JSON list of C-alpha atoms and ligand atoms in Angstrom, two decimals:
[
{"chain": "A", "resi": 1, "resn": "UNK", "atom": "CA", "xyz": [-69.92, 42.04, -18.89]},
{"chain": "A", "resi": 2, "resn": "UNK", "atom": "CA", "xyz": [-66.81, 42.76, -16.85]},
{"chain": "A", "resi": 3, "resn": "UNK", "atom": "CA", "xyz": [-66.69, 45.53, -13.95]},
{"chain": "A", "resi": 4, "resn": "UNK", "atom": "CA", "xyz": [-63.47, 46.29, -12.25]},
{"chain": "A", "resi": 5, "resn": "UNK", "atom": "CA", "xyz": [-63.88, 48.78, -9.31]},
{"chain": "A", "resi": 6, "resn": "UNK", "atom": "CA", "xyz": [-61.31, 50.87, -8.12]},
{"chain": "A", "resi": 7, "resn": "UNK", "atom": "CA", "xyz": [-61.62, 51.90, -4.48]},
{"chain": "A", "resi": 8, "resn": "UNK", "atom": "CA", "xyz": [-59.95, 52.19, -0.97]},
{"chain": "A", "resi": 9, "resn": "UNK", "atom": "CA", "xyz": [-62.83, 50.57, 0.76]},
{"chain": "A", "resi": 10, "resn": "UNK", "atom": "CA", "xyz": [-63.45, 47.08, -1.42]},
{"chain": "A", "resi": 11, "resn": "UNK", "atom": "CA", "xyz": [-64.86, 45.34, 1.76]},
{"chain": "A", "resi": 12, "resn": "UNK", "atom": "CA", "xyz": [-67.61, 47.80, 1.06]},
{"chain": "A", "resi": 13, "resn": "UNK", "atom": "CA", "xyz": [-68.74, 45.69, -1.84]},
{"chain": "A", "resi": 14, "resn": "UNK", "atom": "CA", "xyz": [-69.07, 41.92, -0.57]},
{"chain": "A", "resi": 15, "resn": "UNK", "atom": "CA", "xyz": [-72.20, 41.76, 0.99]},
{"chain": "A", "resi": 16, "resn": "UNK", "atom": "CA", "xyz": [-73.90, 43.78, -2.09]},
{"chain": "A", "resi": 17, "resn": "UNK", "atom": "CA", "xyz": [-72.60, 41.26, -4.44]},
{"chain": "A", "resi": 18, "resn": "UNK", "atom": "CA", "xyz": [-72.92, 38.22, -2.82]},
{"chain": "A", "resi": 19, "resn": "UNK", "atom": "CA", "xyz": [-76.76, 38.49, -2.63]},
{"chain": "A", "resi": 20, "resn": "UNK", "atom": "CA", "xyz": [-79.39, 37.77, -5.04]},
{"chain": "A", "resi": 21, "resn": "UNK", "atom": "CA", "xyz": [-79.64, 38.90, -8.94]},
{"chain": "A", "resi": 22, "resn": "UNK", "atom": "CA", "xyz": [-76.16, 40.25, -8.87]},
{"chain": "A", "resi": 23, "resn": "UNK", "atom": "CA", "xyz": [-75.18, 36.84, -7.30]},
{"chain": "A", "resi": 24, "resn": "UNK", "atom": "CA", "xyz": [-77.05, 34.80, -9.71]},
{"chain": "A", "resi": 25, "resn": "UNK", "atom": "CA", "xyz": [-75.34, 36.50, -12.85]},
{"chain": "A", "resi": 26, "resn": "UNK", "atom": "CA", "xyz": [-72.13, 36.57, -11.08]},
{"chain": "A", "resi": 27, "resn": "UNK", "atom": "CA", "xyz": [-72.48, 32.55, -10.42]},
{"chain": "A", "resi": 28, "resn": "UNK", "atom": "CA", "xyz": [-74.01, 32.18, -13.96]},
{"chain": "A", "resi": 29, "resn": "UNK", "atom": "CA", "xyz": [-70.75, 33.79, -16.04]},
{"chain": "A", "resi": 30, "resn": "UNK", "atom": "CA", "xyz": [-73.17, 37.19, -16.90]},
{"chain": "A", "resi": 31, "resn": "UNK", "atom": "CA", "xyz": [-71.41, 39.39, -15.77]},
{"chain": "A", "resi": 32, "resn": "UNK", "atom": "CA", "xyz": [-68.42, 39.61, -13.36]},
{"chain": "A", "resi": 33, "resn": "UNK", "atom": "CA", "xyz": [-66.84, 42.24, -10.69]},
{"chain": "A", "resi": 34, "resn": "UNK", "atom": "CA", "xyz": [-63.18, 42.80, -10.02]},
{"chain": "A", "resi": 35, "resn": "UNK", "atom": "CA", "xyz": [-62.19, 44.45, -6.95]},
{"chain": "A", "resi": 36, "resn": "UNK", "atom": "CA", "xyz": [-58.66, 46.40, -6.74]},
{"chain": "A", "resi": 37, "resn": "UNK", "atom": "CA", "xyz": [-57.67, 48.20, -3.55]},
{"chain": "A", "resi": 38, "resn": "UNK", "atom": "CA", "xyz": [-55.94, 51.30, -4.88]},
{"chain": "A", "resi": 39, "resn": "UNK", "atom": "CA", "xyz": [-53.91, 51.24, -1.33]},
{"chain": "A", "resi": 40, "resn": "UNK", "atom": "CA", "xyz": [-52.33, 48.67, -2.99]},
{"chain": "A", "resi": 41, "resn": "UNK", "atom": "CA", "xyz": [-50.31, 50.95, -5.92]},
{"chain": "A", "resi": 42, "resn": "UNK", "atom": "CA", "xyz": [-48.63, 53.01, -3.13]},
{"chain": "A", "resi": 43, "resn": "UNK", "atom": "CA", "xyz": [-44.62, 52.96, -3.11]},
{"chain": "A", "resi": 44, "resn": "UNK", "atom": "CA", "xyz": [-44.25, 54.70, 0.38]},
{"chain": "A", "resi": 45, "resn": "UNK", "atom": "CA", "xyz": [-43.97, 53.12, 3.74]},
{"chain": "A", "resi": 46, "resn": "UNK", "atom": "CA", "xyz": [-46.83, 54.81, 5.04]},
{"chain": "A", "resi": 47, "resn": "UNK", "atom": "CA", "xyz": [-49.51, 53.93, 2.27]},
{"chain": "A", "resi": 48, "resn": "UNK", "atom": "CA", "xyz": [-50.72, 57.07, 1.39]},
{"chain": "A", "resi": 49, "resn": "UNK", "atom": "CA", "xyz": [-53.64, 57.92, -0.69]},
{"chain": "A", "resi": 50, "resn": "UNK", "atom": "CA", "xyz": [-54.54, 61.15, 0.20]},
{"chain": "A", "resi": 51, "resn": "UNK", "atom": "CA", "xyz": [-52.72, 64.39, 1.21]},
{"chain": "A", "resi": 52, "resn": "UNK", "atom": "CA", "xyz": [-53.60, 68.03, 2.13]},
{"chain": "A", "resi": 53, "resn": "UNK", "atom": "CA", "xyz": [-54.71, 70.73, -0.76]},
{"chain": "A", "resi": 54, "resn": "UNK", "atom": "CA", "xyz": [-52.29, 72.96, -2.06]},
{"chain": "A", "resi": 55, "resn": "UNK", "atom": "CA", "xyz": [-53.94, 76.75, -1.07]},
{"chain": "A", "resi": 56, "resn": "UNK", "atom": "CA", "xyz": [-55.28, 75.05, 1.57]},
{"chain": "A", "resi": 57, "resn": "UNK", "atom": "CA", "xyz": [-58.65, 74.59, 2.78]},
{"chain": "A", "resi": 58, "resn": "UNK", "atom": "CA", "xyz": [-60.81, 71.59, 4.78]},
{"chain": "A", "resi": 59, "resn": "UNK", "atom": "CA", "xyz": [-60.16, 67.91, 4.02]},
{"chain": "A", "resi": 60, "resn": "UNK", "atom": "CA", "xyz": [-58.13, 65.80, 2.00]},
{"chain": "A", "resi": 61, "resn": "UNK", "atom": "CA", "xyz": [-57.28, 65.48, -1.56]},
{"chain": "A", "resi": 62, "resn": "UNK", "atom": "CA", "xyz": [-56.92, 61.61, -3.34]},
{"chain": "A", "resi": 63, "resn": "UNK", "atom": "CA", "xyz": [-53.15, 61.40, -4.78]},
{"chain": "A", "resi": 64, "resn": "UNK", "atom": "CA", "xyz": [-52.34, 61.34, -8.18]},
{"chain": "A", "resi": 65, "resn": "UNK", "atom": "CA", "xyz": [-49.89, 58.32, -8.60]},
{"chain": "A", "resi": 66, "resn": "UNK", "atom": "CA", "xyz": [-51.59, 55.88, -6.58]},
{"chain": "A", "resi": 67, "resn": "UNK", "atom": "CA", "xyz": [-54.73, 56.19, -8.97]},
{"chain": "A", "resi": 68, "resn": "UNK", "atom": "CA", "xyz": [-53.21, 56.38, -12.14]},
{"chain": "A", "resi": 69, "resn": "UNK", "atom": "CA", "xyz": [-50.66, 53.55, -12.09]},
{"chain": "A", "resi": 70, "resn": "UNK", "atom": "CA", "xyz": [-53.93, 51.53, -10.33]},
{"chain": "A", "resi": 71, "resn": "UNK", "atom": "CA", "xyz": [-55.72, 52.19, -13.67]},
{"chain": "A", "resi": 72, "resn": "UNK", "atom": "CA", "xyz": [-53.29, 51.67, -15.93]},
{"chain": "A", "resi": 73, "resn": "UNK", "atom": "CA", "xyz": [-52.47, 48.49, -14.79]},
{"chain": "A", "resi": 74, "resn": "UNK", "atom": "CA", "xyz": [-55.93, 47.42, -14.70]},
{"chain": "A", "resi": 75, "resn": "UNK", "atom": "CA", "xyz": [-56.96, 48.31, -17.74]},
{"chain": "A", "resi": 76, "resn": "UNK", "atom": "CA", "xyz": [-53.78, 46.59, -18.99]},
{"chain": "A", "resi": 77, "resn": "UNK", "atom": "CA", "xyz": [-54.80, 43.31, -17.22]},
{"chain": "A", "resi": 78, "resn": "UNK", "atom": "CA", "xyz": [-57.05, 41.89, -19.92]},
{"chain": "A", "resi": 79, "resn": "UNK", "atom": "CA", "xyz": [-58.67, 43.27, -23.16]},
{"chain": "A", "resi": 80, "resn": "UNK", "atom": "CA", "xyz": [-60.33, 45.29, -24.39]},
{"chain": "A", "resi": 81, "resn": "UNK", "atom": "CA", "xyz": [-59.12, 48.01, -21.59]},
{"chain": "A", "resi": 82, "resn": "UNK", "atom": "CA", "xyz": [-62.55, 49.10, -20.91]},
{"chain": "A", "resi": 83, "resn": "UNK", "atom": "CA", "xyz": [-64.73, 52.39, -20.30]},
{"chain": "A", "resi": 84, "resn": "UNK", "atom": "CA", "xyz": [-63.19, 54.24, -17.86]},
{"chain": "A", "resi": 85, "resn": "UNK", "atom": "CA", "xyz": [-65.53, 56.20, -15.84]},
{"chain": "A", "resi": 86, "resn": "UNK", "atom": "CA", "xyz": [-65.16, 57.93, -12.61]},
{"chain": "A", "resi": 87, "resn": "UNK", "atom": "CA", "xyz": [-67.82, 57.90, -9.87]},
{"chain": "A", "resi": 88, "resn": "UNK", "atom": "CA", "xyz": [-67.91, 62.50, -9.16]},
{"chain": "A", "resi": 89, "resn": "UNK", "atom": "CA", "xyz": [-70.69, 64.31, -7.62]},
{"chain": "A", "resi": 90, "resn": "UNK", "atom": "CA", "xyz": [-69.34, 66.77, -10.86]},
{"chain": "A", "resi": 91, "resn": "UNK", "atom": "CA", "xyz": [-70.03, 63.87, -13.29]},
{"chain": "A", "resi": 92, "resn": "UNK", "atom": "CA", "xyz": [-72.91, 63.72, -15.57]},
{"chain": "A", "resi": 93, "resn": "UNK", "atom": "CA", "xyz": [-76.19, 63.01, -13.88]},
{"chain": "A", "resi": 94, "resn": "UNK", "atom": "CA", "xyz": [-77.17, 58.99, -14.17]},
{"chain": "A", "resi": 95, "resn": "UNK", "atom": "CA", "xyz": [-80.48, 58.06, -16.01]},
{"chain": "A", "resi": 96, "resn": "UNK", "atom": "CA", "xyz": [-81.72, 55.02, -17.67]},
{"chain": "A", "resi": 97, "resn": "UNK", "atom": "CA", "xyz": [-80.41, 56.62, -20.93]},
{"chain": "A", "resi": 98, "resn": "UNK", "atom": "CA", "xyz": [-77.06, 56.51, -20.14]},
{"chain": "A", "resi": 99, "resn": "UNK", "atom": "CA", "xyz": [-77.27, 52.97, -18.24]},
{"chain": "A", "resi": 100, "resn": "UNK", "atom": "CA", "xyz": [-78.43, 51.53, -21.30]},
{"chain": "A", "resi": 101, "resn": "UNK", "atom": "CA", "xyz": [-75.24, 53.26, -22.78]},
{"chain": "A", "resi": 102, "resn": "UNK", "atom": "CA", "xyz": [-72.69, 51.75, -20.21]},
{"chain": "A", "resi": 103, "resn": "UNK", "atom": "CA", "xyz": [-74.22, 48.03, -20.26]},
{"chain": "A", "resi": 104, "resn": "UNK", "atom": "CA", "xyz": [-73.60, 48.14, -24.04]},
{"chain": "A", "resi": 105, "resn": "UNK", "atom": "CA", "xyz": [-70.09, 47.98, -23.23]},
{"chain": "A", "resi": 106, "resn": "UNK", "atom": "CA", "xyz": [-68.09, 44.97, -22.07]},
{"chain": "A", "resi": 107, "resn": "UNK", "atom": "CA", "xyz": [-66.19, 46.14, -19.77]},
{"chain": "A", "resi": 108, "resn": "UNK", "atom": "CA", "xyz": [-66.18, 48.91, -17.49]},
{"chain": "A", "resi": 109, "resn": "UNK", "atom": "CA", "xyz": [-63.41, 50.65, -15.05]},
{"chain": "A", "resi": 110, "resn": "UNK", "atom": "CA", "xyz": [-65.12, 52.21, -11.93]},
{"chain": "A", "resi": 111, "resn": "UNK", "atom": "CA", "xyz": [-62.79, 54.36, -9.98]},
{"chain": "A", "resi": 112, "resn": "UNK", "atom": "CA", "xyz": [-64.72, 55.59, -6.48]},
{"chain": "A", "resi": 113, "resn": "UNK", "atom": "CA", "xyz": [-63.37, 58.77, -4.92]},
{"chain": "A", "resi": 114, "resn": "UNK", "atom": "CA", "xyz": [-63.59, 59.73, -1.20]},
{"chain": "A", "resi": 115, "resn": "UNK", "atom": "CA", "xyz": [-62.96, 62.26, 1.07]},
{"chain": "A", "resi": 116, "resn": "UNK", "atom": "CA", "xyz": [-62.73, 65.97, -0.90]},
{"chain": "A", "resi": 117, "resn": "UNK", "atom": "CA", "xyz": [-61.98, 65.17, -4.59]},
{"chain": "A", "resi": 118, "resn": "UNK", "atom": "CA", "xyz": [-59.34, 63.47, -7.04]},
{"chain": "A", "resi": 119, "resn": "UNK", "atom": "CA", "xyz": [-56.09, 65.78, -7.84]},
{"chain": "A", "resi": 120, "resn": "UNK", "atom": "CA", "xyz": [-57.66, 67.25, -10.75]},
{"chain": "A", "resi": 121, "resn": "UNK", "atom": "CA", "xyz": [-54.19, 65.60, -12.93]},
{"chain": "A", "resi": 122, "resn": "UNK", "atom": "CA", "xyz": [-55.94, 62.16, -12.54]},
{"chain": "A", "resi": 123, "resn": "UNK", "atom": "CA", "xyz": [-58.73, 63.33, -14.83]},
{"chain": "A", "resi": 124, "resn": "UNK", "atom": "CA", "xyz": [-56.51, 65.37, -16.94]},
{"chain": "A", "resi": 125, "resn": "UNK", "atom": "CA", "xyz": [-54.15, 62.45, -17.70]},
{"chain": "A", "resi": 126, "resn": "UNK", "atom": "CA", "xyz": [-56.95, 59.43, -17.90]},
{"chain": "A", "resi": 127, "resn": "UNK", "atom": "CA", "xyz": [-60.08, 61.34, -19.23]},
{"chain": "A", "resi": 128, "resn": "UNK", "atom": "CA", "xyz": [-62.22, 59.25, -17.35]},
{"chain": "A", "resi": 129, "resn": "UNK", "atom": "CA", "xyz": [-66.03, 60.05, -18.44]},
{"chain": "A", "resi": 130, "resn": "UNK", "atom": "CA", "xyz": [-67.53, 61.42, -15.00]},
{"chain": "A", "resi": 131, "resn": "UNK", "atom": "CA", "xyz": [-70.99, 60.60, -13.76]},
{"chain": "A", "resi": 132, "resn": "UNK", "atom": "CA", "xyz": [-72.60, 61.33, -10.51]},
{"chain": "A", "resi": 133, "resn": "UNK", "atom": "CA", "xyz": [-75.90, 59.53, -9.41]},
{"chain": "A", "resi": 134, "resn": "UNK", "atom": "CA", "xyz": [-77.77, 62.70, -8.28]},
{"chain": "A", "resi": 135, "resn": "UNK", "atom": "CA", "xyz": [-77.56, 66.05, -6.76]},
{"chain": "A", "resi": 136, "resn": "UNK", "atom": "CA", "xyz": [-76.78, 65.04, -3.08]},
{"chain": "A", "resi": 137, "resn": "UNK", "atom": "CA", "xyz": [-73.34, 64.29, -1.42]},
{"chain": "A", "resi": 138, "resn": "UNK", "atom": "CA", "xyz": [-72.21, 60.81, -0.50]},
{"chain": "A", "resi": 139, "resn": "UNK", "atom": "CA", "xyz": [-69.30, 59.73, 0.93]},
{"chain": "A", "resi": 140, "resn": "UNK", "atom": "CA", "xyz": [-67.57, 58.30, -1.66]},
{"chain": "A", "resi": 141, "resn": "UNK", "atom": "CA", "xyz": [-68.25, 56.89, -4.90]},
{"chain": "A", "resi": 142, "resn": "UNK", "atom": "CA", "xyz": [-68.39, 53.28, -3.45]},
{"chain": "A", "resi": 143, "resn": "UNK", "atom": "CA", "xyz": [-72.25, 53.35, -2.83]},
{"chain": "A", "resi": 144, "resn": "UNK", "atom": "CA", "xyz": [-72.60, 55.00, -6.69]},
{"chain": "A", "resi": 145, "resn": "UNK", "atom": "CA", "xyz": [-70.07, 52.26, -8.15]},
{"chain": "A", "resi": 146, "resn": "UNK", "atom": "CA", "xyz": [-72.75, 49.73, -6.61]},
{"chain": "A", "resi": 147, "resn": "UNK", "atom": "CA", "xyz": [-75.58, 51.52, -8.15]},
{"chain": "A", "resi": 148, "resn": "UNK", "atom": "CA", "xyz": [-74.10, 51.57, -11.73]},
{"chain": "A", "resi": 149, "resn": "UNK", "atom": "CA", "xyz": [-73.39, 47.74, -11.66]},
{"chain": "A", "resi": 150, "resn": "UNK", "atom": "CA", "xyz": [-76.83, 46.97, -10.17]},
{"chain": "A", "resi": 151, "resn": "UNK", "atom": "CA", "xyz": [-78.50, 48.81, -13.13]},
{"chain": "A", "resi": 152, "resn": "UNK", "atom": "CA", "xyz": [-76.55, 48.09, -15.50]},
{"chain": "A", "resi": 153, "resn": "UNK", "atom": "CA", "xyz": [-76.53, 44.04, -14.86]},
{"chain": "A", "resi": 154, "resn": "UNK", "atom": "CA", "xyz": [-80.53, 44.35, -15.29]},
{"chain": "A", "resi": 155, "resn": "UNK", "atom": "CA", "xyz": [-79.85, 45.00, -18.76]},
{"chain": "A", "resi": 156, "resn": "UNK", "atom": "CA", "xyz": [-77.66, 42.06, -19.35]},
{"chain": "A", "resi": 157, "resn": "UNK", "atom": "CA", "xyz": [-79.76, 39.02, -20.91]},
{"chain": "A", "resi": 158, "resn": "UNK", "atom": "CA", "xyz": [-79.87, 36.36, -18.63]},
{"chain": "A", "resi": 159, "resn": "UNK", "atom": "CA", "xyz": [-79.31, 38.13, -15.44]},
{"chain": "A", "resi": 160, "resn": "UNK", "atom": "CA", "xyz": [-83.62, 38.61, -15.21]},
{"chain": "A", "resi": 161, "resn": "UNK", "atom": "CA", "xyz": [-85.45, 35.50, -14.92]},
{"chain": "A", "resi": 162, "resn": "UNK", "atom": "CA", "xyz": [-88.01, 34.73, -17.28]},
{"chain": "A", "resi": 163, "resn": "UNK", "atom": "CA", "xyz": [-90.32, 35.59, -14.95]},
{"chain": "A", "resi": 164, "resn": "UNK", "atom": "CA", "xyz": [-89.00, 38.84, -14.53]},
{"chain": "A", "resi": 165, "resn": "UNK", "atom": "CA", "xyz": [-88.22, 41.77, -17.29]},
{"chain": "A", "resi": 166, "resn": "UNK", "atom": "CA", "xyz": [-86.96, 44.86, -17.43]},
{"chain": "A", "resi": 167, "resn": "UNK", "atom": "CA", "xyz": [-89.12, 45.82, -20.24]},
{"chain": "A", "resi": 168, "resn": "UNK", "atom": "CA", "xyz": [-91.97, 47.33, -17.45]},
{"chain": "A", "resi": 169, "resn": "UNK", "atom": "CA", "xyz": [-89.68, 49.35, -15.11]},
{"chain": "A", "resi": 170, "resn": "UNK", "atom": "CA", "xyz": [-90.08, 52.55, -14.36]},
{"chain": "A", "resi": 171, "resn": "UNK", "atom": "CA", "xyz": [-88.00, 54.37, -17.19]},
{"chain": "A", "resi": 172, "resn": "UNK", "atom": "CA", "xyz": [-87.89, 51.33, -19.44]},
{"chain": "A", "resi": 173, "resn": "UNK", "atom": "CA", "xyz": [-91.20, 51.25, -21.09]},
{"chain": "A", "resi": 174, "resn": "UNK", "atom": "CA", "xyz": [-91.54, 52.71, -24.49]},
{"chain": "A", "resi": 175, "resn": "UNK", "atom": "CA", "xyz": [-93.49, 55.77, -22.94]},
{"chain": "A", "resi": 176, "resn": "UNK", "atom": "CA", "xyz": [-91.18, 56.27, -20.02]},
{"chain": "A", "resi": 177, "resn": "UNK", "atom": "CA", "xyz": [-93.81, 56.49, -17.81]},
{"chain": "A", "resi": 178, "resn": "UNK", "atom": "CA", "xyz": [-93.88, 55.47, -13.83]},
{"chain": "A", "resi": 179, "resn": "UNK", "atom": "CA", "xyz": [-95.26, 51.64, -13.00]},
{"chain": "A", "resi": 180, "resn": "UNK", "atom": "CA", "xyz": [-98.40, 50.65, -12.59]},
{"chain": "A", "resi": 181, "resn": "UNK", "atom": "CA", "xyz": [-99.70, 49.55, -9.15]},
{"chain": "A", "resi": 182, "resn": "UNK", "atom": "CA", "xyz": [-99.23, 46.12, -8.63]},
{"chain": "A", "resi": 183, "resn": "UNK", "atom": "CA", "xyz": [-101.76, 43.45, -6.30]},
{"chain": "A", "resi": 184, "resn": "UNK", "atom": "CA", "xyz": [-101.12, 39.73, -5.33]},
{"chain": "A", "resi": 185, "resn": "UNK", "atom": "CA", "xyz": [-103.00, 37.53, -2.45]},
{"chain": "A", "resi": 186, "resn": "UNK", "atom": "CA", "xyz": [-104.87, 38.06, -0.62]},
{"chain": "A", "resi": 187, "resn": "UNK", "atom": "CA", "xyz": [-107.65, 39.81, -2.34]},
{"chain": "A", "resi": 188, "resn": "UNK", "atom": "CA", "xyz": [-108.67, 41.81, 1.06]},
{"chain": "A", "resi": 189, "resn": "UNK", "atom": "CA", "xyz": [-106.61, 43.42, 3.75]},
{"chain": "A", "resi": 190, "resn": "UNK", "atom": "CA", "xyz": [-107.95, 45.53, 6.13]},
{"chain": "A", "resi": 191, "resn": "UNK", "atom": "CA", "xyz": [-110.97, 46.04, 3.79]},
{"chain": "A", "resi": 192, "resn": "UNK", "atom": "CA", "xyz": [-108.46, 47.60, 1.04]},
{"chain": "A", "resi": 193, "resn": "UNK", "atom": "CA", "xyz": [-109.38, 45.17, -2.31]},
{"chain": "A", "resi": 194, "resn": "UNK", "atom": "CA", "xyz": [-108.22, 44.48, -5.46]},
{"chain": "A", "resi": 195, "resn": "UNK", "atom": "CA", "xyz": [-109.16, 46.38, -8.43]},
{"chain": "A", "resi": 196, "resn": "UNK", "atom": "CA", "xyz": [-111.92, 44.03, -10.17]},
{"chain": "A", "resi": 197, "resn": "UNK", "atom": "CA", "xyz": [-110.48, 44.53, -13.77]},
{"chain": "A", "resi": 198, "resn": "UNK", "atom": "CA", "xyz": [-107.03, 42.89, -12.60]},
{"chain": "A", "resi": 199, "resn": "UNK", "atom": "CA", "xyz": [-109.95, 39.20, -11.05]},
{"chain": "A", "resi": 200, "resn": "UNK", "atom": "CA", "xyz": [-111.83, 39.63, -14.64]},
{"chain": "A", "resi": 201, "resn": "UNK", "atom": "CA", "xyz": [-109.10, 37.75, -16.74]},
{"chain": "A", "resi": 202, "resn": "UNK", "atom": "CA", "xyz": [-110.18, 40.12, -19.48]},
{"chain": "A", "resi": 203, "resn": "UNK", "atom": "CA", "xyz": [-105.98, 41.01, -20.53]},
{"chain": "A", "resi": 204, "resn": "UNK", "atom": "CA", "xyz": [-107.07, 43.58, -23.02]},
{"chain": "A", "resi": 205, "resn": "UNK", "atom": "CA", "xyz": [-109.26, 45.55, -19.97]},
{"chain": "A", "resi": 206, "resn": "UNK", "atom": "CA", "xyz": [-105.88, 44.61, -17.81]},
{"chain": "A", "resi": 207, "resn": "UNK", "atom": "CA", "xyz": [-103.62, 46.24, -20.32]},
{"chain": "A", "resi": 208, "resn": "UNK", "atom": "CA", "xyz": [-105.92, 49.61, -20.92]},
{"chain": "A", "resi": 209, "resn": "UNK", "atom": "CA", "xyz": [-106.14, 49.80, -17.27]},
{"chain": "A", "resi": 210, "resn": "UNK", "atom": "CA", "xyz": [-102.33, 49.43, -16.72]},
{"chain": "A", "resi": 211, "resn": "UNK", "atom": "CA", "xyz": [-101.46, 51.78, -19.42]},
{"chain": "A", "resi": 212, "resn": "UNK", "atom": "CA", "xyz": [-104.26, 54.44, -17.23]},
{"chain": "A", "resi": 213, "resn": "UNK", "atom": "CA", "xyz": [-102.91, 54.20, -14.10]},
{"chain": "A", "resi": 214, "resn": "UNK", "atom": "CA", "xyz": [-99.29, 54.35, -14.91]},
{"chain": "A", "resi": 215, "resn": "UNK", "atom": "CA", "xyz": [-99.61, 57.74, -17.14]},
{"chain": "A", "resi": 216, "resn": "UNK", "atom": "CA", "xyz": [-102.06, 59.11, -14.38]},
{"chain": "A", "resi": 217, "resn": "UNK", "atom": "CA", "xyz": [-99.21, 58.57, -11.61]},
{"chain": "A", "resi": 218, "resn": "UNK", "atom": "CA", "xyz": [-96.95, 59.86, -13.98]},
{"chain": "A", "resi": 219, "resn": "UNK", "atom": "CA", "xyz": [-98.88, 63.04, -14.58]},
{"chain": "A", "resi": 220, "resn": "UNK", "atom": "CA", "xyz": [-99.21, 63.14, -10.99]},
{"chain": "A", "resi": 221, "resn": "UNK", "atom": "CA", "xyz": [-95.54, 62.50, -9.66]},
{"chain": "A", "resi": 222, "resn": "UNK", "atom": "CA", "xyz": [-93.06, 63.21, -12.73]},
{"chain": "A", "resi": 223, "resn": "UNK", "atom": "CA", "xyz": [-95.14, 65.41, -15.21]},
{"chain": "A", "resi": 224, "resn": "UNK", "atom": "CA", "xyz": [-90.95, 66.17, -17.01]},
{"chain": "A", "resi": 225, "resn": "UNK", "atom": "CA", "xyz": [-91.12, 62.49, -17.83]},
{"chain": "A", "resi": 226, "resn": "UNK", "atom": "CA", "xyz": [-94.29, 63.07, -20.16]},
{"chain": "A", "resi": 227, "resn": "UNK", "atom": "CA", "xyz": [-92.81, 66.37, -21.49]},
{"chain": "B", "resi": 301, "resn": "LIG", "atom": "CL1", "xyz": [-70.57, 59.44, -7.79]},
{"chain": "B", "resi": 301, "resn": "LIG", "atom": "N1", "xyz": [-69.86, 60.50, -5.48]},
{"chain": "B", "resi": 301, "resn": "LIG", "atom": "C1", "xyz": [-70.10, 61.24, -4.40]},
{"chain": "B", "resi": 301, "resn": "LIG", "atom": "N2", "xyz": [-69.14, 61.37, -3.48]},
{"chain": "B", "resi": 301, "resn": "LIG", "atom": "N3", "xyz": [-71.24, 61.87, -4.18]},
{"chain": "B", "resi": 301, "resn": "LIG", "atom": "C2", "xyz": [-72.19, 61.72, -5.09]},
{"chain": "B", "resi": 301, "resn": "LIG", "atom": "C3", "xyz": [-72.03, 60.95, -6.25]},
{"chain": "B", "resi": 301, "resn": "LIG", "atom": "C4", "xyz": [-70.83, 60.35, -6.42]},
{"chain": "B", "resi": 301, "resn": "LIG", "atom": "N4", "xyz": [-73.15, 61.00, -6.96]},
{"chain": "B", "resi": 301, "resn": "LIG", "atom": "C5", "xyz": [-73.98, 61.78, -6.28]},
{"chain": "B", "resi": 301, "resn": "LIG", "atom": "N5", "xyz": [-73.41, 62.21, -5.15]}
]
């Protein structure tokens, strides 16, 4: 799977991706990431990205041209041209749904926003799909961008070891219910033990009591998820 970002900040992105899973994949030929400074598709002497609102009001807005010629010539630089998506606190909300959606795809084309907003022509003229990671405010997109390729590369095959799976996460299993609690050595700490049934080797009692404690913190924490 291919990932080209879009952004005015790529330094942002090195030390994320040079670090474990995403460094393994990245290393193994799973998946890869493209960085593209949109600085980089200004004509004008001064570099500009960004410019005040017309009507006025606080902050800046990200220019039109800039973006869109960065995009198209992205998406022109190998096939297929991607899914173009563009990282909005007005996008559609991220879940594990819609993850499993994007790392269908083989390509995608992240473009990260900053400061007050896009001129609204870039979405009118690319038709990016939006999404937004939550209801808070970041930034930029940069930190969201990071957060769709780190989810979405747990879905590629390979990228997991063997050991691990995303078949148990949170959001993953068939019920969609919260983990389980998970124990490993030592058996005591500060008189705090582990749960007998996970010592008795029995895996059928393991499973039944897995399956128990992850739809009781469920019911507990995220009773929408069971609805
Ligand atoms: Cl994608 N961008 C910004 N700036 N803020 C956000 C977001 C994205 N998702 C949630 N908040």
């Amino acid at each position: 799977m291919r990932f080209d970002v879009l952004t005015l900040f790529p330094e942002i992105f090195s030390g994320y991706l040079s670090q474990s899973l995403l460094k393994k994949g990245i290393d193994a030929g799973l998946l890869a990431v493209h960085l593209h400074d949109i600085r980089r598709w200004t004509t004008d002497k001064h570099q500009k990205v960004d410019d005040r609102p017309f009507g006025g009001g606080p902050g800046m807005v990200i220019k039109v041209e800039p973006v869109v010629d960065c995009v198209e010539a992205v998406q022109k630089l190998v096939e297929p041209a991607g899914k173009l998506i563009l990282l909005s606190p007005q996008g559609k909300r991220l879940d594990q749904d819609l993850v499993k959606e994007l790392a269908a795809e083989p390509r995608l084309v992240l473009v990260c926003g900053r400061y007050e907003g896009f001129d609204q022509r870039i979405i009118d003229v690319l038709q990016p799909e939006e999404i937004s990671i939550g209801d808070y405010v970041l930034n930029g997109g940069e930190a969201a961008a990071m957060v769709v390729i780190d989810a979405c590369s747990r879905l590629i095959p390979g990228v997991l070891g063997d050991e691990q799976s995303s078949q148990d996460d949170s959001f993953s299993t068939e019920s969609g219910q919260l983990e389980f609690p998970q124990y490993t050595r030592p058996r005591e700490f500060r008189g705090l033990t582990v749960p007998e049934v996970l010592l008795s080797g029995d895996h059928g009692e393991i499973a039944r009591w897995r399956q128990e404690q992850s739809y009781l913190k469920t019911k507990e924490r995220r009773q929408d998820l069971l609805e």
